[in-house]
CSV table of C-alpha atoms in Angstrom, one decimal:
chain,number,residue,atom,x,y,z
A,1,MET,CA,-0.2,-0.2,0.1
A,2,GLN,CA,0.9,3.2,-1.1
A,3,THR,CA,1.0,6.8,1.1
A,4,VAL,CA,-0.3,9.4,-0.8
A,5,ALA,CA,0.4,13.4,1.4
A,6,ILE,CA,-2.1,15.7,-0.8
A,7,ILE,CA,-0.7,19.1,0.0
A,8,GLY,CA,-3.7,21.3,-0.7
A,9,SER,CA,-6.8,23.4,1.1
A,10,LEU,CA,-9.5,21.9,2.7
A,11,PHE,CA,-12.2,22.9,-0.7
A,12,PHE,CA,-9.5,21.2,-2.4
A,13,TRP,CA,-9.5,17.6,-0.9
A,14,ASN,CA,-13.5,18.1,-0.3
A,15,ASN,CA,-13.3,18.8,-4.6
A,16,ILE,CA,-11.0,15.3,-5.3
A,17,LYS,CA,-11.9,12.7,-2.3
A,18,VAL,CA,-14.6,11.7,-4.2
A,19,ASN,CA,-12.6,10.3,-6.8
A,20,PHE,CA,-9.8,7.7,-3.6
A,21,THR,CA,-12.3,4.8,-4.4
A,22,LYS,CA,-10.5,4.6,-7.7
A,23,PHE,CA,-7.1,4.0,-6.1
A,24,PRO,CA,-8.2,1.0,-2.6
A,25,GLN,CA,-4.2,0.2,-2.4
A,26,VAL,CA,-3.9,3.8,-1.4
A,27,GLN,CA,-3.7,5.7,2.0
A,28,PHE,CA,-4.3,9.1,1.7
A,29,ILE,CA,-3.3,12.2,4.6
A,30,HIS,CA,-4.3,15.8,4.4
A,31,PHE,CA,-1.8,18.9,5.0
A,32,PRO,CA,-3.7,21.7,4.3
A,33,TYR,CA,-3.3,25.6,3.9
A,34,THR,CA,-4.8,28.7,3.5
A,35,ALA,CA,-2.5,29.9,0.6
A,36,PRO,CA,0.1,28.1,-1.2
A,37,LYS,CA,3.4,29.7,0.2
A,38,GLN,CA,2.2,27.4,3.6
A,39,SER,CA,2.9,24.4,1.6
A,40,ILE,CA,7.0,25.2,2.0
A,41,ASP,CA,6.2,25.1,5.7
A,42,LEU,CA,4.4,21.6,5.7
A,43,ILE,CA,6.9,19.6,3.5
A,44,ASP,CA,8.9,17.9,5.9
A,45,GLU,CA,6.4,17.1,7.7
A,46,ALA,CA,4.6,16.0,4.5
A,47,ALA,CA,7.1,13.9,2.5
A,48,SER,CA,8.5,11.9,6.2
A,49,GLN,CA,4.7,10.2,6.4
A,50,SER,CA,3.7,9.4,3.0
A,51,ASP,CA,5.5,8.1,-0.6
A,52,ILE,CA,4.5,10.5,-2.9
A,53,LEU,CA,3.5,13.9,-2.8
A,54,LEU,CA,0.3,15.6,-4.5
A,55,PHE,CA,0.2,19.5,-5.1
A,56,ALA,CA,-3.2,21.2,-5.5
A,57,GLY,CA,-1.2,22.9,-8.2
A,58,SER,CA,1.7,24.5,-9.9
A,59,ILE,CA,3.0,27.3,-7.5
A,60,PRO,CA,1.9,25.3,-4.4
A,61,TYR,CA,5.0,22.3,-6.0
A,62,TYR,CA,6.8,25.6,-7.5
A,63,TYR,CA,7.1,27.2,-3.7
A,64,CYS,CA,8.5,24.0,-2.9
A,65,PHE,CA,10.3,23.2,-6.1
A,66,GLU,CA,14.2,23.9,-4.5
A,67,LYS,CA,13.5,21.3,-1.6
A,68,ILE,CA,11.8,18.6,-4.0
A,69,GLN,CA,14.7,18.6,-5.6
A,70,ALA,CA,17.6,18.9,-2.3
A,71,LYS,CA,15.8,16.2,-1.8
A,72,GLN,CA,14.7,14.5,-3.9
A,73,ILE,CA,11.3,13.5,-2.7
A,74,GLN,CA,8.6,11.7,-5.1
A,75,ALA,CA,6.1,14.8,-5.6
A,76,THR,CA,4.0,15.7,-8.4
A,77,TYR,CA,1.1,18.8,-8.4
A,78,ILE,CA,-2.6,18.4,-10.6
A,79,PRO,CA,-2.1,19.8,-13.3
A,80,PHE,CA,-3.9,22.8,-15.4
A,81,ASP,CA,-5.1,21.2,-18.8
A,82,GLU,CA,-7.9,22.2,-21.5
A,83,LEU,CA,-10.5,19.6,-20.2
A,84,THR,CA,-10.5,21.1,-17.0
A,85,LEU,CA,-11.0,25.2,-18.3
A,86,SER,CA,-13.7,23.1,-20.8
A,87,LEU,CA,-15.8,21.8,-18.3
A,88,SER,CA,-15.5,25.2,-15.9
A,89,LEU,CA,-16.5,26.8,-18.8
A,90,LEU,CA,-19.1,24.4,-20.0
A,91,SER,CA,-20.5,24.9,-16.4
A,92,ILE,CA,-20.3,28.5,-16.4
A,93,SER,CA,-22.3,28.8,-19.8
A,94,HIS,CA,-25.6,25.8,-18.2
A,95,ASN,CA,-25.6,27.1,-14.8
A,96,GLN,CA,-25.3,31.2,-14.5
A,97,ASN,CA,-26.2,31.8,-18.5
A,98,ILE,CA,-23.2,34.5,-18.9
A,99,GLU,CA,-21.5,35.1,-22.4
A,100,LEU,CA,-17.6,34.4,-22.2
A,101,SER,CA,-16.9,38.3,-23.0
A,102,LYS,CA,-17.7,39.0,-19.5
A,103,ILE,CA,-16.2,36.1,-17.8
A,104,SER,CA,-12.2,37.2,-16.0
A,105,ILE,CA,-10.3,34.4,-16.4
A,106,ASP,CA,-6.9,33.4,-14.3
A,107,LEU,CA,-4.3,30.1,-15.4
A,108,PRO,CA,-1.2,28.7,-16.0
A,109,LYS,CA,-1.0,29.2,-19.4
A,110,GLU,CA,-2.9,32.0,-21.8
A,111,GLU,CA,-2.5,29.8,-24.7
A,112,CYS,CA,-4.4,26.9,-23.4
A,113,PHE,CA,-8.0,29.7,-23.2
A,114,TYR,CA,-6.9,30.0,-26.7
A,115,GLN,CA,-6.5,26.2,-28.0
A,116,VAL,CA,-9.7,26.0,-26.2
A,117,MET,CA,-11.5,28.3,-28.5
A,118,GLU,CA,-9.8,26.9,-31.4
A,119,GLU,CA,-10.6,23.4,-31.1
A,120,ALA,CA,-14.1,24.7,-30.1
A,121,GLY,CA,-14.5,27.0,-33.1
A,122,ILE,CA,-15.3,29.8,-30.5
A,123,GLN,CA,-14.6,33.3,-31.7
A,124,PRO,CA,-14.7,35.6,-28.5
A,125,ALA,CA,-15.5,39.3,-29.1
A,126,SER,CA,-13.1,39.9,-26.3
A,127,SER,CA,-11.0,38.3,-23.1
A,128,TYR,CA,-9.9,38.9,-20.0
A,129,LEU,CA,-7.3,36.9,-19.1
A,130,ILE,CA,-3.8,36.6,-16.3
A,131,ASP,CA,-1.5,34.1,-16.4
A,132,TYR,CA,1.3,33.1,-14.2
A,133,CYS,CA,3.3,30.8,-17.1
A,134,TRP,CA,6.4,32.3,-15.8
A,135,VAL,CA,6.5,30.2,-13.0
A,136,TYR,CA,7.0,27.0,-15.0
A,137,GLU,CA,9.6,28.4,-16.6
A,138,GLN,CA,11.6,29.0,-13.6
A,139,HIS,CA,12.6,32.5,-15.1
A,140,ARG,CA,11.5,34.3,-11.9
A,141,LYS,CA,10.8,33.5,-8.6
A,142,ILE,CA,8.5,31.9,-6.8
A,143,GLU,CA,8.7,34.5,-4.4
A,144,ASP,CA,7.7,36.8,-7.2
A,145,PHE,CA,4.4,35.4,-7.0
A,146,GLN,CA,1.7,37.4,-5.3
A,147,ILE,CA,-1.5,36.5,-4.8
A,148,ASP,CA,-3.0,39.7,-4.4
A,149,ASP,CA,-2.5,40.4,-8.4
A,150,TYR,CA,-4.8,38.8,-9.5
A,151,ILE,CA,-7.2,39.4,-6.7
A,152,ARG,CA,-6.6,42.9,-7.4
A,153,PHE,CA,-6.8,41.8,-11.7
A,154,HIS,CA,-9.9,40.0,-11.0
A,155,LYS,CA,-12.2,43.1,-8.6
A,156,GLU,CA,-11.2,45.9,-10.9
A,157,LEU,CA,-13.2,44.4,-14.1
A,158,TYR,CA,-16.0,43.5,-12.1
A,159,GLU,CA,-16.5,46.7,-10.5
A,160,SER,CA,-15.4,48.5,-13.8
A,161,GLY,CA,-18.2,46.5,-15.2
A,162,LYS,CA,-16.3,44.7,-17.6
A,163,THR,CA,-17.3,41.1,-16.0
A,164,LYS,CA,-19.9,39.4,-14.1
A,165,LEU,CA,-17.7,36.9,-13.3
A,166,ALA,CA,-13.5,35.7,-12.0
A,167,LEU,CA,-13.2,31.7,-13.3
A,168,THR,CA,-10.0,31.1,-11.2
A,169,SER,CA,-7.7,28.0,-10.3
A,170,LEU,CA,-6.4,29.4,-7.5
A,171,HIS,CA,-8.4,28.8,-4.3
A,172,ALA,CA,-6.7,31.5,-2.7
A,173,VAL,CA,-8.3,34.0,-4.8
A,174,PHE,CA,-11.5,32.1,-5.1
A,175,VAL,CA,-11.9,32.6,-1.2
A,176,ALA,CA,-10.7,36.4,-1.2
A,177,LEU,CA,-13.1,36.9,-4.0
A,178,ASN,CA,-16.2,36.0,-2.6
A,179,GLN,CA,-15.4,38.1,0.7
A,180,LEU,CA,-15.4,40.9,-1.3
A,181,GLY,CA,-18.6,40.4,-2.5
A,182,ILE,CA,-17.5,39.3,-5.7
A,183,PRO,CA,-19.4,36.3,-8.2
A,184,SER,CA,-16.2,34.2,-8.6
A,185,SER,CA,-16.4,30.2,-9.6
A,186,TYR,CA,-13.1,28.3,-9.3
A,187,MET,CA,-12.1,25.6,-11.9
A,188,VAL,CA,-13.8,22.4,-11.8
A,189,GLU,CA,-11.7,19.7,-10.5
A,190,SER,CA,-11.6,16.8,-13.6
A,191,LYS,CA,-11.3,13.6,-11.9
A,192,HIS,CA,-10.2,12.0,-14.8
A,193,THR,CA,-7.1,14.6,-14.6
A,194,PHE,CA,-6.6,13.6,-10.9
A,195,VAL,CA,-6.9,9.9,-11.7
A,196,THR,CA,-3.9,9.7,-14.6
A,197,THR,CA,-2.0,11.7,-12.9
A,198,LEU,CA,-2.6,10.1,-9.6
A,199,SER,CA,-1.8,7.0,-11.7
A,200,LYS,CA,1.5,8.6,-12.8
A,201,ALA,CA,2.5,9.1,-9.9
A,202,ILE,CA,2.0,6.0,-8.2
A,203,ASP,CA,3.3,4.4,-11.4
A,204,ALA,CA,7.0,6.6,-10.9
A,205,TYR,CA,7.0,6.0,-7.7
A,206,LYS,CA,7.2,1.3,-8.6
A,207,TYR,CA,9.7,2.7,-10.7
A,208,SER,CA,11.7,4.1,-8.1
A,209,LEU,CA,11.7,1.2,-6.0
A,210,LEU,CA,12.3,-1.0,-8.8
A,211,SER,CA,15.3,1.3,-10.3
A,212,ALA,CA,16.6,1.5,-6.9
A,213,SER,CA,16.7,-1.9,-6.2
A,214,GLN,CA,19.4,-2.6,-9.4
A,215,ILE,CA,22.2,-3.9,-8.4
A,216,ALA,CA,25.5,-1.3,-9.0
A,217,VAL,CA,28.9,-2.6,-9.5
A,218,VAL,CA,31.7,0.0,-9.1
A,219,SER,CA,35.5,-0.6,-10.7
A,220,ILE,CA,38.3,1.2,-9.3
A,221,ARG,CA,41.0,2.0,-11.2
A,222,SER,CA,44.7,3.8,-10.5
A,223,ARG,CA,45.8,5.5,-13.5
A,224,GLU,CA,49.5,4.0,-13.2
A,225,ASN,CA,48.1,0.5,-12.4
A,226,ASN,CA,50.0,0.8,-9.3
A,227,ILE,CA,47.9,-0.1,-6.9
A,228,VAL,CA,48.0,-3.7,-6.8
A,229,ASN,CA,48.3,-5.6,-3.5
A,230,ASN,CA,48.1,-2.8,-1.6
A,231,LEU,CA,46.0,-3.4,2.0
A,232,LEU,CA,46.3,0.6,2.4
A,233,PHE,CA,44.4,1.3,0.0
A,234,SER,CA,42.0,-1.7,0.5
A,235,GLU,CA,41.3,-0.1,4.1
A,236,SER,CA,40.8,3.0,2.6
A,237,LEU,CA,38.3,1.6,0.3
A,238,GLU,CA,36.6,0.2,3.1
A,239,GLY,CA,36.1,3.3,4.9
A,240,ILE,CA,34.5,4.8,1.8
A,241,CYS,CA,31.9,1.9,1.6
A,242,LYS,CA,30.7,2.4,5.6
A,243,THR,CA,30.0,5.6,4.2
A,244,ILE,CA,27.5,5.3,1.2
A,245,ASN,CA,26.4,1.6,2.9
A,246,ALA,CA,28.1,-1.0,0.1
A,247,ARG,CA,30.9,-3.2,0.4
A,248,VAL,CA,34.8,-3.9,-1.4
A,249,SER,CA,35.6,-7.3,-2.6
A,250,GLN,CA,37.7,-9.3,-1.3
A,251,SER,CA,40.1,-9.7,-3.8
A,252,GLN,CA,42.9,-7.2,-3.7
A,253,ARG,CA,43.8,-6.6,-7.0
A,254,GLU,CA,43.1,-4.0,-9.6
A,255,PRO,CA,40.0,-2.7,-10.5
A,256,TYR,CA,38.8,-2.5,-7.0
A,257,ILE,CA,35.3,-3.8,-6.8
A,258,ILE,CA,32.3,-1.7,-5.2
A,259,TYR,CA,29.3,-3.8,-4.5
A,260,SER,CA,26.4,-1.7,-3.8
A,261,THR,CA,22.8,-0.8,-5.3
A,262,ARG,CA,21.0,2.3,-7.6
A,263,GLY,CA,18.9,3.2,-4.8
A,264,VAL,CA,22.9,4.1,-2.9
A,265,ILE,CA,24.4,4.9,-6.1
A,266,ASN,CA,22.0,7.8,-7.5
A,267,LYS,CA,23.8,11.0,-8.7
A,268,LYS,CA,23.7,12.3,-4.9
A,269,ASN,CA,25.9,9.9,-3.5
A,270,ILE,CA,28.0,9.9,-7.0
A,271,ALA,CA,29.3,13.6,-6.9
A,272,TYR,CA,30.0,12.6,-2.4
A,273,PHE,CA,31.6,9.3,-3.0
A,274,SER,CA,34.1,11.2,-6.3
A,275,SER,CA,34.6,13.9,-3.2
A,276,LEU,CA,36.1,11.1,-1.2
A,277,ILE,CA,38.0,9.6,-3.7
A,278,GLN,CA,40.0,13.0,-4.0
A,279,PRO,CA,41.8,12.4,-0.7
A,280,LEU,CA,43.0,9.3,-2.0
A,281,GLU,CA,45.0,10.8,-5.0
A,282,LYS,CA,46.9,13.2,-2.9
A,283,ARG,CA,47.8,10.4,-0.4
A,284,PHE,CA,48.7,7.4,-2.7
A,285,GLU,CA,49.7,10.4,-5.9
A,286,THR,CA,48.0,8.8,-8.5
A,287,PHE,CA,44.5,9.7,-10.1
A,288,PHE,CA,41.8,6.9,-10.8
A,289,ASN,CA,39.3,5.2,-12.9
A,290,ILE,CA,36.5,5.1,-12.0
A,291,GLY,CA,33.4,2.7,-14.6
A,292,ILE,CA,30.2,2.7,-12.2
A,293,GLY,CA,27.6,-0.3,-14.3
A,294,ILE,CA,23.8,-0.6,-12.8
A,295,GLY,CA,21.9,-4.3,-14.0
A,296,TYR,CA,19.0,-6.1,-12.9
A,297,SER,CA,21.4,-8.5,-11.8
A,298,LEU,CA,25.2,-9.0,-10.9
A,299,GLN,CA,26.7,-10.0,-14.3
A,300,GLU,CA,24.8,-7.5,-16.4
A,301,ALA,CA,25.7,-5.2,-13.0
A,302,GLU,CA,29.1,-6.6,-13.5
A,303,MET,CA,29.8,-6.2,-17.5
A,304,HIS,CA,28.7,-2.3,-17.5
A,305,SER,CA,30.6,-1.7,-14.8
A,306,SER,CA,33.6,-3.0,-17.2
A,307,GLN,CA,32.7,-1.4,-20.3
A,308,ALA,CA,32.4,2.0,-18.6
A,309,LEU,CA,35.9,1.5,-17.3
A,310,PHE,CA,37.4,0.6,-20.8
A,311,PHE,CA,35.2,3.7,-21.2
A,312,THR,CA,37.3,6.7,-19.6
A,313,ASN,CA,40.8,5.1,-21.1
A,314,LYS,CA,39.5,7.3,-23.7
A,315,TYR,CA,40.7,10.5,-21.1
A,316,ASN,CA,43.5,11.7,-20.1
A,317,ASP,CA,42.8,14.9,-18.3
A,318,GLN,CA,44.8,15.6,-14.6
A,319,THR,CA,42.3,14.5,-12.9
A,320,SER,CA,39.9,11.3,-12.4
A,321,ILE,CA,37.6,9.8,-14.1
A,322,LEU,CA,34.2,8.9,-13.8
A,323,CYS,CA,31.4,7.1,-16.0
A,324,LEU,CA,28.6,5.5,-15.9
A,325,ILE,CA,26.5,2.7,-17.8
A,326,ASP,CA,23.3,2.2,-16.5
A,327,GLU,CA,21.0,-0.8,-17.4
A,328,GLU,CA,19.7,0.5,-20.6
A,329,SER,CA,23.7,0.5,-21.5
A,330,ARG,CA,23.5,4.3,-21.9
A,331,LEU,CA,26.4,5.4,-21.6
A,332,HIS,CA,26.9,8.6,-18.9
A,333,GLY,CA,29.9,10.8,-18.7
A,334,PRO,CA,32.6,11.6,-18.0
A,335,ILE,CA,30.5,12.3,-14.8
A,336,PHE,CA,30.3,15.9,-13.7
A,337,LYS,CA,32.3,17.0,-16.9
A,338,ASN,CA,28.5,16.6,-19.3
A,339,GLU,CA,25.2,15.4,-19.0
A,340,LYS,CA,25.4,13.6,-22.3
A,341,ASN,CA,24.8,10.3,-22.4
A,342,ILE,CA,25.0,7.8,-26.1
A,343,PRO,CA,23.1,4.4,-26.5
A,344,LEU,CA,25.3,1.8,-27.0
A,345,PHE,CA,23.4,0.2,-29.2
A,346,ASN,CA,20.9,0.6,-32.0
A,347,ASN,CA,18.6,-2.1,-32.9
A,348,ASP,CA,18.3,-5.7,-30.6
A,349,LYS,CA,16.5,-7.0,-34.5
A,350,GLN,CA,18.9,-5.9,-35.6
A,351,ILE,CA,21.3,-7.6,-33.6
A,352,LEU,CA,19.3,-10.6,-34.1
A,353,GLU,CA,18.7,-10.3,-37.6
A,354,ILE,CA,23.5,-10.9,-37.7
A,355,ALA,CA,23.8,-13.3,-35.3
A,356,GLU,CA,21.6,-15.5,-37.3
A,357,GLU,CA,23.1,-14.9,-40.2
A,358,ILE,CA,26.8,-15.5,-39.8
A,359,LYS,CA,25.9,-17.9,-36.7
A,360,MET,CA,27.6,-16.1,-33.9
A,361,SER,CA,26.5,-15.4,-30.1
A,362,ALA,CA,23.7,-11.9,-30.2
A,363,LYS,CA,25.6,-10.6,-27.0
A,364,ASN,CA,29.3,-11.0,-28.7
A,365,LEU,CA,27.5,-8.7,-31.4
A,366,LYS,CA,25.9,-6.9,-29.3
A,367,LEU,CA,29.5,-6.3,-26.7
A,368,ILE,CA,31.3,-5.6,-30.9
A,369,LYS,CA,29.2,-3.0,-31.8
A,370,GLN,CA,29.0,-0.9,-28.7
A,371,PHE,CA,32.8,-1.2,-28.6
A,372,ILE,CA,31.8,0.5,-31.8
A,373,VAL,CA,30.3,3.0,-30.6
A,374,LEU,CA,31.8,3.5,-27.9
A,375,ASN,CA,35.1,4.2,-29.8
A,376,ASN,CA,33.8,6.7,-32.8
A,377,ASN,CA,33.9,4.2,-35.1
A,378,ARG,CA,37.7,4.2,-35.6
A,379,PRO,CA,40.4,1.7,-36.2
A,380,PHE,CA,41.2,-0.6,-33.1
A,381,SER,CA,42.6,-3.5,-32.2
A,382,ALA,CA,42.6,-7.2,-31.9
A,383,VAL,CA,44.1,-5.9,-28.4
A,384,GLU,CA,41.8,-3.6,-27.7
A,385,LEU,CA,38.2,-5.8,-28.5
A,386,ALA,CA,39.6,-8.5,-26.6
A,387,GLU,CA,40.3,-5.9,-23.6
A,388,TYR,CA,37.0,-4.6,-23.9
A,389,MET,CA,35.2,-8.6,-24.4
A,390,GLU,CA,37.1,-9.9,-21.3
A,391,LEU,CA,38.1,-12.5,-24.0
A,392,SER,CA,41.8,-13.5,-25.8
A,393,ARG,CA,43.2,-11.9,-28.0
A,394,ARG,CA,43.1,-15.4,-29.7
A,395,SER,CA,38.7,-15.3,-29.4
A,396,ALA,CA,38.9,-11.9,-30.9
A,397,GLU,CA,40.6,-12.4,-34.1
A,398,ARG,CA,38.7,-15.4,-34.5
A,399,ILE,CA,35.2,-12.9,-33.8
A,400,ILE,CA,36.6,-10.2,-36.2
A,401,ASN,CA,38.1,-12.7,-38.5
A,402,ARG,CA,34.4,-13.7,-39.2
A,403,LEU,CA,32.9,-10.1,-40.0
A,404,ILE,CA,35.2,-9.6,-41.7
A,405,ASP,CA,34.5,-12.4,-43.9
A,406,ASN,CA,31.0,-11.3,-43.7
A,407,ASN,CA,31.7,-8.2,-45.3
A,408,PHE,CA,30.7,-6.2,-41.5
A,409,LEU,CA,34.5,-5.3,-41.0
A,410,ILE,CA,37.0,-4.1,-43.1
A,411,LEU,CA,40.8,-4.7,-42.7
A,412,SER,CA,42.2,-0.9,-42.1
A,413,GLY,CA,45.3,-0.8,-42.2
A,414,GLU,CA,48.1,-1.2,-39.7
A,415,GLU,CA,49.4,0.9,-36.1
A,416,GLN,CA,53.2,-0.1,-34.9
A,417,PRO,CA,52.5,0.0,-30.5
A,418,TYR,CA,53.9,3.0,-28.5
A,419,ASN,CA,56.3,-0.2,-27.7
A,420,GLN,CA,58.9,-1.7,-29.7
A,421,GLY,CA,57.0,-5.2,-31.7
A,422,ARG,CA,55.7,-5.9,-34.9
A,423,PRO,CA,53.0,-3.5,-36.6
A,424,ARG,CA,49.7,-4.6,-35.3
A,425,LYS,CA,46.9,-4.3,-37.9
A,426,VAL,CA,43.4,-2.4,-36.9
A,427,TYR,CA,39.7,-3.1,-38.3
A,428,LYS,CA,37.0,-0.7,-39.0
A,429,ALA,CA,33.8,-1.2,-39.6
A,430,THR,CA,31.3,-1.0,-43.0
A,431,THR,CA,28.3,0.6,-43.5
A,432,GLN,CA,26.5,-3.5,-43.5
A,433,PHE,CA,27.4,-2.5,-39.5
A,434,ASN,CA,25.6,0.3,-40.0
A,435,ILE,CA,26.5,1.9,-36.8
């Protein structure tokens, strides 16, 4: 059973509680306010007592936006949509028989009104609109939002005789106008919008639980590969792992392996983990390559971690490099240097078709394609491919030869190793591989 905290006015609560029967497995708790800004004082307690926060609208949500982001709170709000506006206008037209040109309206986005008018084939003679679209774009701080501006908008139009009714999306405005004796209506609370919004929030919450339970594997290797069988370094990692609820593999060789879960290795903890690595750079006089792998199984997470670690070798920055491959085989990184992510394979159907055609393992083909994408289809050697796939050089050469025979790879030339030795062949994918 999930617990949902509703942060909104008593009026809002009374309007939506009739829909609670649609969610028999959900417990609802109300945290009432009389003005949206009061949501700031409610969010901490509401979050501590619930799984999901549901705000009455965008205004209270954005008052709490910084806390939601900082504390990674599962939260959403009831959106304002065309259905809400259409039902509200239909209700006024049918029950109060007031012309559209005699109604003042406040709403989140002015475009919503014109969209409804266009689709309904209505050409309003005049319209009195005020919106707060900037709240969504965050171009101005939410502190700039003043309820009095919207009360004054409706009041002046009514007192000047231009309007007969105010239609508001803000409950505090509705209450204030009623106290002033100005005829007003509150936007209809759409059952469909409420049910859809909460259903999506519950699905997202369940996914977050599943995501948090995924396995995370962290591979750490010193840039110079000089921390082998180093008990002191292993003990340092043990200390780090205690602070993030993870454990270190007992194998004291590089790469050192840390086992954890997706819930622990989130972006916030990755930043914390990175800050803990910095003292180790000074202590052991080296930078580190760090690969994080996420997966639904230990084998998948270990494979992704190994691949992420391999990708860090592409960078020679005078700093430690951290890359991550998630459960969808998307490469992220270097972390904290850019926010890009790259899909490491394009189409499983294509992989299966090629595997069937050349009688090769689909798993190996997927790894090869990932390797080629990672390296931007630059020429590569059998040694590089073997390292990435964790195979022997001979096995990698057999795979390469089969792909050449079937026109998926071509011999691109030879390169001279930095150390003394024979030149080695390098290969490149053909267009038939559809990279």
